[in-house]
GROMACS .gro file of C-alpha atoms in nm:
model
  327
    1MET     CA    1   1.877   1.210   1.521
    2ALA     CA    2   1.637   1.472   1.654
    3GLY     CA    3   1.273   1.421   1.562
    4ALA     CA    4   1.298   1.047   1.496
    5VAL     CA    5   1.085   0.801   1.687
    6ALA     CA    6   1.113   0.426   1.639
    7VAL     CA    7   0.802   0.215   1.694
    8ARG     CA    8   0.802  -0.163   1.710
    9GLY     CA    9   0.484  -0.360   1.658
   10SER     CA   10   0.393  -0.639   1.899
   11ALA     CA   11   0.413  -1.009   1.811
   12ARG     CA   12   0.381  -1.339   1.985
   13SER     CA   13   0.715  -1.470   2.105
   14SER     CA   14   0.688  -1.771   1.872
   15ASP     CA   15   0.640  -1.554   1.561
   16PRO     CA   16   0.915  -1.395   1.351
   17PRO     CA   17   0.943  -1.030   1.456
   18PRO     CA   18   0.757  -0.773   1.246
   19PRO     CA   19   0.957  -0.501   1.072
   20ASP     CA   20   1.031  -0.176   1.252
   21ALA     CA   21   0.870   0.156   1.156
   22THR     CA   22   1.079   0.471   1.202
   23ARG     CA   23   0.920   0.815   1.191
   24PHE     CA   24   1.098   1.146   1.139
   25SER     CA   25   0.959   1.501   1.109
   26THR     CA   26   1.113   1.842   1.054
   27LEU     CA   27   0.827   1.996   1.253
   28TYR     CA   28   1.043   1.978   1.565
   29VAL     CA   29   1.347   2.131   1.392
   30PRO     CA   30   1.410   2.511   1.385
   31PRO     CA   31   1.275   2.648   1.052
   32ALA     CA   32   1.618   2.766   0.937
   33GLU     CA   33   1.757   2.414   0.975
   34ARG     CA   34   1.471   2.218   0.817
   35LEU     CA   35   1.604   2.190   0.462
   36ALA     CA   36   1.950   2.075   0.571
   37THR     CA   37   1.803   1.831   0.821
   38TRP     CA   38   1.565   1.683   0.563
   39GLU     CA   39   1.850   1.647   0.314
   40GLU     CA   40   2.060   1.464   0.571
   41HIS     CA   41   1.776   1.234   0.675
   42ASN     CA   42   1.699   1.147   0.311
   43HIS     CA   43   2.064   1.075   0.246
   44GLU     CA   44   2.079   0.835   0.540
   45ASN     CA   45   1.739   0.670   0.501
   46LEU     CA   46   1.618   0.698   0.142
   47ILE     CA   47   1.816   0.866  -0.135
   48GLY     CA   48   2.063   1.150  -0.188
   49ILE     CA   49   1.867   1.460  -0.291
   50ARG     CA   50   1.879   1.838  -0.250
   51PRO     CA   51   1.545   1.980  -0.126
   52ALA     CA   52   1.418   2.335  -0.171
   53THR     CA   53   1.104   2.531  -0.080
   54HIS     CA   54   0.975   2.888  -0.090
   55ALA     CA   55   0.745   2.838   0.210
   56GLU     CA   56   0.807   3.095   0.483
   57GLU     CA   57   0.801   2.824   0.749
   58GLY     CA   58   1.058   2.621   0.560
   59LEU     CA   59   1.011   2.258   0.467
   60VAL     CA   60   0.765   2.089   0.703
   61ALA     CA   61   0.775   1.722   0.614
   62THR     CA   62   0.737   1.383   0.778
   63MET     CA   63   0.886   1.049   0.674
   64THR     CA   64   0.784   0.708   0.803
   65SER     CA   65   1.004   0.418   0.692
   66VAL     CA   66   0.991   0.040   0.711
   67SER     CA   67   1.278  -0.183   0.596
   68LEU     CA   68   1.188  -0.537   0.493
   69VAL     CA   69   1.438  -0.801   0.380
   70ASN     CA   70   1.557  -0.624   0.064
   71VAL     CA   71   1.273  -0.384  -0.008
   72HIS     CA   72   1.223  -0.048   0.165
   73LEU     CA   73   0.885   0.124   0.221
   74THR     CA   74   0.841   0.496   0.288
   75GLU     CA   75   0.552   0.735   0.344
   76ILE     CA   76   0.621   1.108   0.303
   77SER     CA   77   0.393   1.403   0.365
   78GLY     CA   78   0.489   1.767   0.344
   79ASN     CA   79   0.418   2.118   0.226
   80ALA     CA   80   0.512   2.254  -0.117
   81HIS     CA   81   0.871   2.172  -0.211
   82VAL     CA   82   1.099   2.019  -0.472
   83ILE     CA   83   1.371   1.756  -0.446
   84ASP     CA   84   1.662   1.757  -0.689
   85ARG     CA   85   1.840   1.432  -0.770
   86SER     CA   86   2.112   1.599  -0.977
   87PRO     CA   87   2.377   1.431  -1.194
   88ARG     CA   88   2.629   1.520  -0.924
   89ASN     CA   89   2.414   1.344  -0.663
   90THR     CA   90   2.379   1.030  -0.873
   91ARG     CA   91   2.756   1.011  -0.912
   92ARG     CA   92   2.838   1.098  -0.552
   93LEU     CA   93   2.552   0.903  -0.389
   94PRO     CA   94   2.456   0.618  -0.622
   95GLU     CA   95   2.133   0.433  -0.551
   96ASP     CA   96   2.108   0.108  -0.749
   97ALA     CA   97   1.733   0.078  -0.707
   98ILE     CA   98   1.396   0.125  -0.873
   99PHE     CA   99   1.143   0.352  -0.701
  100ILE     CA  100   0.766   0.351  -0.737
  101SER     CA  101   0.607   0.665  -0.592
  102PHE     CA  102   0.232   0.643  -0.534
  103MET     CA  103   0.075   0.989  -0.506
  104LEU     CA  104  -0.198   0.973  -0.241
  105GLU     CA  105  -0.271   1.345  -0.209
  106GLY     CA  106  -0.166   1.654  -0.401
  107GLU     CA  107  -0.001   1.674  -0.739
  108ALA     CA  108   0.352   1.669  -0.874
  109PHE     CA  109   0.576   1.712  -1.174
  110PHE     CA  110   0.866   1.480  -1.248
  111TYR     CA  111   1.134   1.635  -1.469
  112HIS     CA  112   1.392   1.401  -1.622
  113GLY     CA  113   1.623   1.378  -1.920
  114GLY     CA  114   1.341   1.276  -2.153
  115GLY     CA  115   1.084   1.536  -2.053
  116THR     CA  116   0.832   1.608  -1.778
  117GLU     CA  117   0.563   1.380  -1.634
  118MET     CA  118   0.262   1.519  -1.446
  119LEU     CA  119   0.105   1.331  -1.156
  120HIS     CA  120  -0.211   1.374  -0.952
  121GLY     CA  121  -0.350   1.194  -0.650
  122GLY     CA  122  -0.430   0.838  -0.752
  123GLU     CA  123  -0.140   0.813  -0.996
  124ALA     CA  124   0.207   0.662  -0.955
  125ILE     CA  125   0.542   0.688  -1.127
  126MET     CA  126   0.809   0.418  -1.157
  127TYR     CA  127   1.163   0.540  -1.216
  128ASP     CA  128   1.529   0.451  -1.196
  129ALA     CA  129   1.672   0.619  -0.885
  130ASP     CA  130   2.021   0.622  -1.040
  131LYS     CA  131   1.914   0.860  -1.318
  132PRO     CA  132   1.887   1.236  -1.249
  133PHE     CA  133   1.544   1.388  -1.186
  134LEU     CA  134   1.366   1.682  -1.028
  135PHE     CA  135   1.049   1.595  -0.835
  136GLY     CA  136   0.829   1.893  -0.750
  137PHE     CA  137   0.519   1.926  -0.533
  138PRO     CA  138   0.345   2.263  -0.580
  139ARG     CA  139   0.116   2.216  -0.277
  140ALA     CA  140   0.071   1.992   0.025
  141MET     CA  141   0.138   1.631  -0.068
  142ARG     CA  142   0.142   1.275   0.058
  143GLU     CA  143   0.298   0.974  -0.112
  144VAL     CA  144   0.415   0.622  -0.040
  145ILE     CA  145   0.731   0.488  -0.202
  146LEU     CA  146   0.828   0.132  -0.280
  147GLU     CA  147   1.206   0.104  -0.317
  148ILE     CA  148   1.332  -0.217  -0.480
  149PRO     CA  149   1.704  -0.295  -0.528
  150ARG     CA  150   1.780  -0.347  -0.895
  151ALA     CA  151   1.876  -0.713  -0.850
  152THR     CA  152   1.548  -0.782  -0.668
  153PHE     CA  153   1.351  -0.591  -0.933
  154LEU     CA  154   1.521  -0.793  -1.207
  155GLU     CA  155   1.440  -1.120  -1.034
  156ALA     CA  156   1.075  -1.023  -0.986
  157THR     CA  157   1.003  -0.863  -1.324
  158GLY     CA  158   1.271  -0.980  -1.567
  159MET     CA  159   1.371  -0.616  -1.625
  160GLU     CA  160   1.667  -0.419  -1.494
  161GLY     CA  161   1.441  -0.116  -1.463
  162PRO     CA  162   1.202   0.102  -1.662
  163ALA     CA  163   1.351   0.237  -1.984
  164LYS     CA  164   1.201   0.573  -1.888
  165PRO     CA  165   0.988   0.703  -1.600
  166THR     CA  166   0.645   0.543  -1.631
  167VAL     CA  167   0.320   0.690  -1.497
  168PHE     CA  168   0.022   0.467  -1.420
  169VAL     CA  169  -0.305   0.486  -1.228
  170HIS     CA  170  -0.346   0.320  -0.889
  171ARG     CA  171  -0.690   0.458  -0.802
  172GLY     CA  172  -0.971   0.390  -1.045
  173VAL     CA  173  -1.151   0.121  -1.241
  174GLY     CA  174  -1.000  -0.153  -1.450
  175PRO     CA  175  -0.773  -0.449  -1.372
  176GLN     CA  176  -0.445  -0.258  -1.396
  177ALA     CA  177  -0.562   0.017  -1.161
  178GLN     CA  178  -0.694  -0.248  -0.921
  179ARG     CA  179  -0.363  -0.434  -0.918
  180ALA     CA  180  -0.160  -0.116  -0.873
  181GLY     CA  181  -0.403  -0.002  -0.604
  182SER     CA  182  -0.361  -0.330  -0.420
  183LEU     CA  183   0.015  -0.276  -0.422
  184ALA     CA  184  -0.020   0.084  -0.300
  185ARG     CA  185  -0.252  -0.021  -0.017
  186LEU     CA  186  -0.019  -0.306   0.080
  187VAL     CA  187   0.273  -0.061   0.107
  188GLN     CA  188   0.071   0.195   0.301
  189GLY     CA  189  -0.074  -0.072   0.533
  190ALA     CA  190   0.267  -0.221   0.604
  191ILE     CA  191   0.400   0.124   0.697
  192ARG     CA  192   0.109   0.212   0.922
  193GLU     CA  193   0.072  -0.134   1.080
  194PRO     CA  194   0.415  -0.299   1.059
  195SER     CA  195   0.295  -0.573   1.296
  196SER     CA  196   0.052  -0.698   1.029
  197GLY     CA  197   0.307  -0.952   0.907
  198THR     CA  198   0.671  -1.049   0.904
  199ALA     CA  199   0.917  -0.866   0.681
  200GLN     CA  200   0.944  -1.176   0.461
  201GLU     CA  201   0.566  -1.208   0.420
  202ILE     CA  202   0.511  -0.842   0.336
  203GLU     CA  203   0.799  -0.832   0.090
  204LEU     CA  204   0.688  -1.150  -0.088
  205SER     CA  205   0.336  -1.010  -0.125
  206ALA     CA  206   0.468  -0.678  -0.259
  207LEU     CA  207   0.692  -0.850  -0.515
  208GLU     CA  208   0.410  -1.079  -0.629
  209LEU     CA  209   0.184  -0.779  -0.690
  210LEU     CA  210   0.474  -0.597  -0.858
  211GLN     CA  211   0.490  -0.878  -1.113
  212LEU     CA  212   0.127  -0.817  -1.203
  213VAL     CA  213   0.169  -0.439  -1.223
  214THR     CA  214   0.475  -0.459  -1.449
  215GLY     CA  215   0.367  -0.764  -1.648
  216GLY     CA  216   0.661  -0.961  -1.511
  217PRO     CA  217   0.724  -1.308  -1.656
  218GLY     CA  218   0.652  -1.505  -1.338
  219ALA     CA  219   0.524  -1.852  -1.428
  220ASP     CA  220   0.248  -1.849  -1.167
  221HIS     CA  221   0.065  -1.533  -1.063
  222THR     CA  222  -0.184  -1.720  -0.844
  223ALA     CA  223  -0.065  -1.562  -0.518
  224ALA     CA  224  -0.074  -1.212  -0.665
  225TYR     CA  225  -0.423  -1.258  -0.809
  226LEU     CA  226  -0.536  -1.389  -0.471
  227LEU     CA  227  -0.396  -1.080  -0.296
  228ALA     CA  228  -0.559  -0.844  -0.545
  229ALA     CA  229  -0.892  -1.028  -0.525
  230LYS     CA  230  -0.896  -1.025  -0.144
  231ASP     CA  231  -0.809  -0.655  -0.142
  232TYR     CA  232  -1.103  -0.583  -0.374
  233ILE     CA  233  -1.339  -0.800  -0.169
  234HIS     CA  234  -1.245  -0.630   0.160
  235ARG     CA  235  -1.326  -0.290   0.011
  236HIS     CA  236  -1.663  -0.401  -0.131
  237LEU     CA  237  -1.800  -0.632   0.139
  238ARG     CA  238  -2.115  -0.422   0.183
  239ASP     CA  239  -2.190  -0.430  -0.190
  240ARG     CA  240  -2.485  -0.664  -0.248
  241ASN     CA  241  -2.368  -0.715  -0.607
  242LEU     CA  242  -2.029  -0.851  -0.501
  243SER     CA  243  -1.981  -1.177  -0.690
  244ALA     CA  244  -1.725  -1.391  -0.867
  245THR     CA  245  -1.793  -1.197  -1.187
  246THR     CA  246  -1.740  -0.851  -1.035
  247VAL     CA  247  -1.424  -0.961  -0.854
  248ALA     CA  248  -1.284  -1.139  -1.161
  249ARG     CA  249  -1.352  -0.836  -1.380
  250ALA     CA  250  -1.181  -0.607  -1.130
  251VAL     CA  251  -0.871  -0.826  -1.105
  252GLY     CA  252  -0.855  -0.905  -1.475
  253VAL     CA  253  -0.909  -1.281  -1.487
  254SER     CA  254  -1.193  -1.512  -1.586
  255ASP     CA  255  -1.449  -1.639  -1.334
  256ARG     CA  256  -1.313  -1.989  -1.381
  257HIS     CA  257  -0.954  -1.884  -1.320
  258LEU     CA  258  -1.056  -1.686  -1.012
  259ASN     CA  259  -1.224  -1.996  -0.870
  260ARG     CA  260  -0.901  -2.189  -0.924
  261VAL     CA  261  -0.710  -1.911  -0.745
  262PHE     CA  262  -0.930  -1.944  -0.434
  263ALA     CA  263  -0.919  -2.325  -0.456
  264SER     CA  264  -0.541  -2.297  -0.422
  265ASP     CA  265  -0.609  -2.120  -0.091
  266GLY     CA  266  -0.828  -2.407   0.031
  267THR     CA  267  -1.160  -2.230  -0.007
  268THR     CA  268  -1.405  -2.090  -0.261
  269LEU     CA  269  -1.472  -1.727  -0.340
  270ALA     CA  270  -1.828  -1.751  -0.206
  271ARG     CA  271  -1.714  -1.905   0.123
  272TYR     CA  272  -1.440  -1.643   0.158
  273ILE     CA  273  -1.684  -1.355   0.108
  274LEU     CA  274  -1.929  -1.507   0.356
  275ALA     CA  275  -1.656  -1.560   0.617
  276GLN     CA  276  -1.534  -1.202   0.583
  277ARG     CA  277  -1.885  -1.062   0.619
  278LEU     CA  278  -1.948  -1.280   0.922
  279GLU     CA  279  -1.624  -1.165   1.087
  280ARG     CA  280  -1.718  -0.799   1.039
  281ALA     CA  281  -2.073  -0.861   1.162
  282HIS     CA  282  -1.949  -1.055   1.465
  283ALA     CA  283  -1.726  -0.765   1.567
  284GLU     CA  284  -2.025  -0.528   1.555
  285VAL     CA  285  -2.257  -0.770   1.738
  286VAL     CA  286  -2.023  -0.809   2.036
  287ALA     CA  287  -1.921  -0.442   2.042
  288GLY     CA  288  -2.227  -0.358   2.250
  289PRO     CA  289  -2.605  -0.362   2.270
  290GLY     CA  290  -2.649  -0.023   2.110
  291GLU     CA  291  -2.755  -0.152   1.767
  292ARG     CA  292  -3.019  -0.405   1.669
  293ILE     CA  293  -2.889  -0.735   1.534
  294ALA     CA  294  -3.137  -0.705   1.246
  295ASP     CA  295  -2.970  -0.378   1.137
  296ILE     CA  296  -2.623  -0.535   1.150
  297SER     CA  297  -2.754  -0.828   0.946
  298ALA     CA  298  -2.893  -0.595   0.679
  299ARG     CA  299  -2.576  -0.383   0.663
  300TRP     CA  300  -2.367  -0.689   0.586
  301THR     CA  301  -2.610  -0.791   0.308
  302PHE     CA  302  -2.764  -1.100   0.468
  303ALA     CA  303  -3.103  -1.184   0.318
  304SER     CA  304  -3.283  -1.191   0.654
  305GLN     CA  305  -3.211  -1.201   1.025
  306ALA     CA  306  -3.306  -1.569   1.030
  307HIS     CA  307  -3.052  -1.644   0.756
  308PHE     CA  308  -2.790  -1.438   0.938
  309SER     CA  309  -2.850  -1.625   1.266
  310ARG     CA  310  -2.823  -1.961   1.093
  311VAL     CA  311  -2.494  -1.898   0.911
  312PHE     CA  312  -2.358  -1.712   1.216
  313LYS     CA  313  -2.417  -2.019   1.434
  314ASP     CA  314  -2.266  -2.251   1.173
  315HIS     CA  315  -1.952  -2.034   1.164
  316PHE     CA  316  -1.908  -1.939   1.532
  317GLY     CA  317  -2.098  -2.215   1.717
  318CYS     CA  318  -2.344  -1.972   1.877
  319THR     CA  319  -2.622  -1.736   1.774
  320PRO     CA  320  -2.566  -1.360   1.746
  321SER     CA  321  -2.764  -1.305   2.067
  322GLN     CA  322  -2.551  -1.558   2.254
  323ALA     CA  323  -2.232  -1.396   2.120
  324ARG     CA  324  -2.351  -1.056   2.237
  325ALA     CA  325  -2.443  -1.187   2.581
  326ALA     CA  326  -2.103  -1.350   2.621
  327GLY     CA  327  -1.921  -1.060   2.475
   0.00000   0.00000   0.00000
């Protein structure tokens, strides 16, 4: 199909292959044909809808898709438009799946049989794709979508689907926002860097986080708490106040339980934070001689250059200066 480009991430020959990412844009389609082309591409790759726009240039939109084992990931950006999943579409083109749309930029309204939900950047909506809806974007937008077959959703959450479209926050403070944000970032990262893991690994991580977001009845959420905690740590590595308490509060567990979570991963939270900071600092040390090692040490919150050199050597087997010279 015109405008589509498939990109495969690299992997070692001994590893399972990463999922493929496929990108499609109407930018390269004549304006008069953009709506029909977008409708066709959605039908074949996501869901049966009827798009519309009042923009003079027509619908200018881009879709990047990654298929995992059962779950499908999609990122969409575009100008102002609406998509209509009409009763006729649901009958003619059934889609036995649950969608979670994470709004990254812009705003939207979601009209359904029970009313209208409003969304802004940093919010998400979970809905049954087999029930009619009208999804409108009054200005430029960007979203990522997690599509889960109903059987997979049931297995992960104990529910066949949401009783009604449900809006929740994925950008903000509080454990629920942190968990939903971790899921949104996992989806976006898997789309943009499909070589970051195998399809099985990415899907398992997404479903584990989905259990936390929906309050699914999984007997052991250890893996999901670990994912959410690591996501929070990676985004706050330069925060000198990063600690077991701040991470536990963000994820929504006790300090003691968080320590058990990291013990299940063969480490402690303190050692994990130190290792991550050292890895980031090492990359900057060997990048070139343009910055003083003392400044790198301070940026990554080490108490002194002497302390940094000592833990650096313990971790990498050489001092920062030796790493830079060899680098």
